Amino acid sequence: MTGTVPPPPDSSASRPTGDSLRKLLDAGGVAYGPGLDPAELRAAEESYGFTFAPEHRLFLTAALPLGPGWPDWRDGGTAALRMQLGLPAEGVVFDVENAGFWPAAWGAKPAQRKHVLKSARWHLAKAPRLVPVHGNCYLPGVADAWDQPVLAVRRSAVEVRGTSLADYLAREFGAAAADSVDAAHVAFWSDLVDG
């Protein structure tokens, strides 16, 4: 036994395959190269301090999208990838500092500015790490959690762009309708959707 928890039997039947995810890229005319191997995936996780969600891992194993907005986990610059990984949290900190943003869930706002920023960063460190998918769209880096929503993050404004990575790819690249979505809850980040 490896110690990993198998997925619930009823939910795995609808899970995407590497081929189905690659076909969504094909449908959208997205260029891609060979997928990452397990060592490359581990190296990215270890270098940048996060975990790919299972669907994200499956996707990147099947194909590595290339071009503007797509993070290049194989040959991308370390500084660019670190910046893209840090944008969601730093955007929230920007709004805390410049727009008076302070979620009620964080409790009372400290009186001193330096404590406000320190407290905001502390709360954000407890939130799931968002891992870039494309542009300002991110997937929570939650190990062993399938069907995590893809979130578009612009500072403290968050929008659900897909109920899963497969749903996001279908919506973003024209294979599905862009109607409203009811997605799984992601600690902290989902609380910023619509408000």
mmCIF file of C-alpha atoms in Angstrom:
data_model
loop_
_atom_site.group_PDB
_atom_site.id
_atom_site.type_symbol
_atom_site.label_atom_id
_atom_site.label_comp_id
_atom_site.label_asym_id
_atom_site.label_seq_id
_atom_site.Cartn_x
_atom_site.Cartn_y
_atom_site.Cartn_z
ATOM 1 C CA MET A 1 0.000 0.000 0.000
ATOM 2 C CA THR A 2 1.432 3.392 -1.016
ATOM 3 C CA GLY A 3 -0.347 5.529 1.542
ATOM 4 C CA THR A 4 -2.386 7.517 -0.964
ATOM 5 C CA VAL A 5 -6.132 7.554 -0.651
ATOM 6 C CA PRO A 6 -7.915 6.171 -3.714
ATOM 7 C CA PRO A 7 -10.570 8.396 -5.279
ATOM 8 C CA PRO A 8 -14.212 7.729 -4.409
ATOM 9 C CA PRO A 9 -15.498 5.079 -6.829
ATOM 10 C CA ASP A 10 -18.459 7.129 -8.075
ATOM 11 C CA SER A 11 -16.411 10.203 -9.093
ATOM 12 C CA SER A 12 -13.592 8.590 -11.070
ATOM 13 C CA ALA A 13 -15.798 7.568 -13.995
ATOM 14 C CA SER A 14 -16.160 11.181 -15.125
ATOM 15 C CA ARG A 15 -12.512 12.122 -14.699
ATOM 16 C CA PRO A 16 -10.607 13.347 -17.734
ATOM 17 C CA THR A 17 -7.785 11.459 -19.365
ATOM 18 C CA GLY A 18 -4.549 12.879 -20.675
ATOM 19 C CA ASP A 19 -5.873 12.358 -24.198
ATOM 20 C CA SER A 20 -9.127 14.202 -23.498
ATOM 21 C CA LEU A 21 -7.233 17.162 -22.028
ATOM 22 C CA ARG A 22 -4.864 17.260 -24.997
ATOM 23 C CA LYS A 23 -7.880 17.233 -27.363
ATOM 24 C CA LEU A 24 -9.215 20.349 -25.617
ATOM 25 C CA LEU A 25 -5.914 22.092 -26.412
ATOM 26 C CA ASP A 26 -6.164 20.884 -30.007
ATOM 27 C CA ALA A 27 -9.731 22.228 -30.262
ATOM 28 C CA GLY A 28 -8.539 25.619 -29.089
ATOM 29 C CA GLY A 29 -5.521 25.693 -31.385
ATOM 30 C CA VAL A 30 -3.106 25.789 -28.436
ATOM 31 C CA ALA A 31 0.456 24.752 -29.265
ATOM 32 C CA TYR A 32 2.080 22.312 -26.870
ATOM 33 C CA GLY A 33 5.154 20.203 -26.456
ATOM 34 C CA PRO A 34 5.723 16.822 -24.838
ATOM 35 C CA GLY A 35 4.352 16.505 -21.339
ATOM 36 C CA LEU A 36 6.502 16.653 -18.234
ATOM 37 C CA ASP A 37 7.902 13.451 -16.825
ATOM 38 C CA PRO A 38 7.511 12.593 -13.112
ATOM 39 C CA ALA A 39 10.991 13.915 -12.288
ATOM 40 C CA GLU A 40 10.214 17.278 -13.940
ATOM 41 C CA LEU A 41 6.932 17.560 -12.033
ATOM 42 C CA ARG A 42 8.680 16.792 -8.727
ATOM 43 C CA ALA A 43 11.454 19.264 -9.504
ATOM 44 C CA ALA A 44 8.912 22.060 -10.140
ATOM 45 C CA GLU A 45 7.054 21.269 -6.918
ATOM 46 C CA GLU A 46 10.249 21.160 -4.877
ATOM 47 C CA SER A 47 11.760 24.274 -6.472
ATOM 48 C CA TYR A 48 8.684 26.441 -5.997
ATOM 49 C CA GLY A 49 7.174 24.928 -2.839
ATOM 50 C CA PHE A 50 3.744 23.726 -3.956
ATOM 51 C CA THR A 51 1.948 20.581 -5.049
ATOM 52 C CA PHE A 52 0.161 20.151 -8.376
ATOM 53 C CA ALA A 53 -3.461 19.046 -8.006
ATOM 54 C CA PRO A 54 -4.023 15.575 -9.557
ATOM 55 C CA GLU A 55 -5.840 16.956 -12.625
ATOM 56 C CA HIS A 56 -3.113 19.551 -13.176
ATOM 57 C CA ARG A 57 -0.476 16.815 -12.902
ATOM 58 C CA LEU A 58 -2.379 14.662 -15.429
ATOM 59 C CA PHE A 59 -2.680 17.621 -17.802
ATOM 60 C CA LEU A 60 1.018 18.539 -17.658
ATOM 61 C CA THR A 61 2.011 14.903 -18.127
ATOM 62 C CA ALA A 62 -0.074 14.756 -21.319
ATOM 63 C CA ALA A 63 1.070 18.083 -22.790
ATOM 64 C CA LEU A 64 3.027 21.203 -21.871
ATOM 65 C CA PRO A 65 1.172 24.169 -23.419
ATOM 66 C CA LEU A 66 3.457 26.728 -25.036
ATOM 67 C CA GLY A 67 3.041 30.397 -25.765
ATOM 68 C CA PRO A 68 2.020 33.617 -24.055
ATOM 69 C CA GLY A 69 0.350 33.179 -20.676
ATOM 70 C CA TRP A 70 1.238 29.514 -20.236
ATOM 71 C CA PRO A 71 3.789 28.817 -17.503
ATOM 72 C CA ASP A 72 6.740 26.922 -18.922
ATOM 73 C CA TRP A 73 7.512 24.399 -16.202
ATOM 74 C CA ARG A 74 10.346 22.909 -18.284
ATOM 75 C CA ASP A 75 12.338 25.851 -19.638
ATOM 76 C CA GLY A 76 10.719 28.900 -18.045
ATOM 77 C CA GLY A 77 12.798 31.373 -16.120
ATOM 78 C CA THR A 78 12.821 30.877 -12.371
ATOM 79 C CA ALA A 79 12.075 34.554 -11.692
ATOM 80 C CA ALA A 80 9.084 34.574 -14.072
ATOM 81 C CA LEU A 81 7.602 31.412 -12.554
ATOM 82 C CA ARG A 82 8.106 32.692 -8.988
ATOM 83 C CA MET A 83 6.423 35.963 -9.952
ATOM 84 C CA GLN A 84 3.459 34.173 -11.526
ATOM 85 C CA LEU A 85 3.109 31.934 -8.456
ATOM 86 C CA GLY A 86 3.230 34.931 -6.120
ATOM 87 C CA LEU A 87 0.800 37.183 -7.990
ATOM 88 C CA PRO A 88 -2.439 36.043 -6.299
ATOM 89 C CA ALA A 89 -1.203 36.633 -2.740
ATOM 90 C CA GLU A 90 0.701 39.806 -3.626
ATOM 91 C CA GLY A 91 -2.393 41.167 -5.378
ATOM 92 C CA VAL A 92 -4.427 40.681 -2.213
ATOM 93 C CA VAL A 93 -1.678 42.344 -0.161
ATOM 94 C CA PHE A 94 -1.741 45.251 -2.622
ATOM 95 C CA ASP A 95 -5.475 45.709 -2.020
ATOM 96 C CA VAL A 96 -4.975 45.424 1.746
ATOM 97 C CA GLU A 97 -2.356 48.167 1.587
ATOM 98 C CA ASN A 98 -3.924 50.450 -1.017
ATOM 99 C CA ALA A 99 -7.661 49.796 -1.095
ATOM 100 C CA GLY A 100 -8.502 49.042 2.540
ATOM 101 C CA PHE A 101 -9.343 45.410 1.758
ATOM 102 C CA TRP A 102 -9.707 43.314 4.908
ATOM 103 C CA PRO A 103 -11.890 40.151 4.941
ATOM 104 C CA ALA A 104 -14.116 39.726 7.988
ATOM 105 C CA ALA A 105 -12.824 36.145 8.340
ATOM 106 C CA TRP A 106 -9.414 37.565 9.288
ATOM 107 C CA GLY A 107 -10.841 39.180 12.415
ATOM 108 C CA ALA A 108 -10.101 42.679 13.645
ATOM 109 C CA LYS A 109 -7.782 44.712 11.456
ATOM 110 C CA PRO A 110 -4.588 45.713 13.305
ATOM 111 C CA ALA A 111 -4.172 49.410 13.995
ATOM 112 C CA GLN A 112 -0.604 49.781 12.694
ATOM 113 C CA ARG A 113 0.131 49.490 8.978
ATOM 114 C CA LYS A 114 3.160 47.216 9.452
ATOM 115 C CA HIS A 115 1.006 44.810 11.489
ATOM 116 C CA VAL A 116 -1.760 44.937 8.890
ATOM 117 C CA LEU A 117 0.596 43.733 6.139
ATOM 118 C CA LYS A 118 2.254 41.137 8.367
ATOM 119 C CA SER A 119 -1.142 39.788 9.431
ATOM 120 C CA ALA A 120 -2.408 39.718 5.827
ATOM 121 C CA ARG A 121 0.628 37.726 4.709
ATOM 122 C CA TRP A 122 0.172 35.336 7.651
ATOM 123 C CA HIS A 123 -3.477 34.691 6.680
ATOM 124 C CA LEU A 124 -2.566 34.264 3.010
ATOM 125 C CA ALA A 125 0.144 31.730 3.901
ATOM 126 C CA LYS A 126 -2.602 29.555 5.410
ATOM 127 C CA ALA A 127 -4.728 29.670 2.224
ATOM 128 C CA PRO A 128 -4.213 27.013 -0.464
ATOM 129 C CA ARG A 129 -1.410 27.934 -2.849
ATOM 130 C CA LEU A 130 -2.693 28.825 -6.288
ATOM 131 C CA VAL A 131 -0.708 27.347 -9.174
ATOM 132 C CA PRO A 132 -0.801 29.112 -12.553
ATOM 133 C CA VAL A 133 -2.622 27.459 -15.422
ATOM 134 C CA HIS A 134 -2.854 30.262 -17.999
ATOM 135 C CA GLY A 135 -2.683 34.046 -17.665
ATOM 136 C CA ASN A 136 -4.362 35.068 -14.436
ATOM 137 C CA CYS A 137 -6.126 31.690 -14.073
ATOM 138 C CA TYR A 138 -5.008 29.382 -11.293
ATOM 139 C CA LEU A 139 -5.749 25.946 -9.903
ATOM 140 C CA PRO A 140 -5.423 25.322 -6.168
ATOM 141 C CA GLY A 141 -2.377 23.183 -5.460
ATOM 142 C CA VAL A 142 -4.190 20.686 -3.270
ATOM 143 C CA ALA A 143 -2.709 17.197 -3.320
ATOM 144 C CA ASP A 144 -5.204 14.367 -3.844
ATOM 145 C CA ALA A 145 -8.094 16.799 -4.540
ATOM 146 C CA TRP A 146 -9.773 16.298 -7.903
ATOM 147 C CA ASP A 147 -12.271 18.696 -9.445
ATOM 148 C CA GLN A 148 -10.786 21.861 -8.012
ATOM 149 C CA PRO A 149 -12.069 25.035 -9.691
ATOM 150 C CA VAL A 150 -9.942 27.189 -11.937
ATOM 151 C CA LEU A 151 -9.982 30.705 -10.513
ATOM 152 C CA ALA A 152 -9.237 33.946 -12.341
ATOM 153 C CA VAL A 153 -7.518 36.185 -9.782
ATOM 154 C CA ARG A 154 -7.045 39.935 -10.110
ATOM 155 C CA ARG A 155 -5.874 41.226 -6.749
ATOM 156 C CA SER A 156 -8.797 40.606 -4.337
ATOM 157 C CA ALA A 157 -11.327 39.966 -7.132
ATOM 158 C CA VAL A 158 -11.800 36.275 -7.912
ATOM 159 C CA GLU A 159 -13.955 34.661 -10.582
ATOM 160 C CA VAL A 160 -14.620 30.957 -11.161
ATOM 161 C CA ARG A 161 -13.600 30.156 -14.742
ATOM 162 C CA GLY A 162 -14.268 26.412 -14.588
ATOM 163 C CA THR A 163 -15.402 23.763 -12.126
ATOM 164 C CA SER A 164 -12.288 21.760 -12.981
ATOM 165 C CA LEU A 165 -9.300 22.069 -15.274
ATOM 166 C CA ALA A 166 -11.100 20.131 -18.037
ATOM 167 C CA ASP A 167 -14.155 22.390 -17.676
ATOM 168 C CA TYR A 168 -11.951 25.498 -17.796
ATOM 169 C CA LEU A 169 -10.147 24.331 -20.941
ATOM 170 C CA ALA A 170 -13.477 23.550 -22.644
ATOM 171 C CA ARG A 171 -14.931 26.944 -21.700
ATOM 172 C CA GLU A 172 -11.807 28.979 -22.423
ATOM 173 C CA PHE A 173 -11.050 27.428 -25.781
ATOM 174 C CA GLY A 174 -14.549 27.256 -27.200
ATOM 175 C CA ALA A 175 -15.819 23.729 -26.651
ATOM 176 C CA ALA A 176 -18.377 24.591 -23.934
ATOM 177 C CA ALA A 177 -20.882 27.288 -23.116
ATOM 178 C CA ALA A 178 -19.710 30.066 -20.821
ATOM 179 C CA ASP A 179 -22.697 29.943 -18.470
ATOM 180 C CA SER A 180 -22.369 30.303 -14.701
ATOM 181 C CA VAL A 181 -20.621 27.584 -12.745
ATOM 182 C CA ASP A 182 -21.126 26.038 -9.323
ATOM 183 C CA ALA A 183 -17.690 24.987 -8.169
ATOM 184 C CA ALA A 184 -16.128 23.327 -5.154
ATOM 185 C CA HIS A 185 -15.149 25.657 -2.321
ATOM 186 C CA VAL A 186 -11.497 26.639 -1.948
ATOM 187 C CA ALA A 187 -10.568 28.017 1.464
ATOM 188 C CA PHE A 188 -10.198 31.820 1.423
ATOM 189 C CA TRP A 189 -10.158 32.195 -2.382
ATOM 190 C CA SER A 190 -13.778 31.131 -2.926
ATOM 191 C CA ASP A 191 -14.855 33.684 -0.340
ATOM 192 C CA LEU A 192 -13.585 36.406 -2.701
ATOM 193 C CA VAL A 193 -15.845 35.297 -5.569
ATOM 194 C CA ASP A 194 -18.634 37.852 -6.142
ATOM 195 C CA GLY A 195 -17.586 40.098 -3.352
#
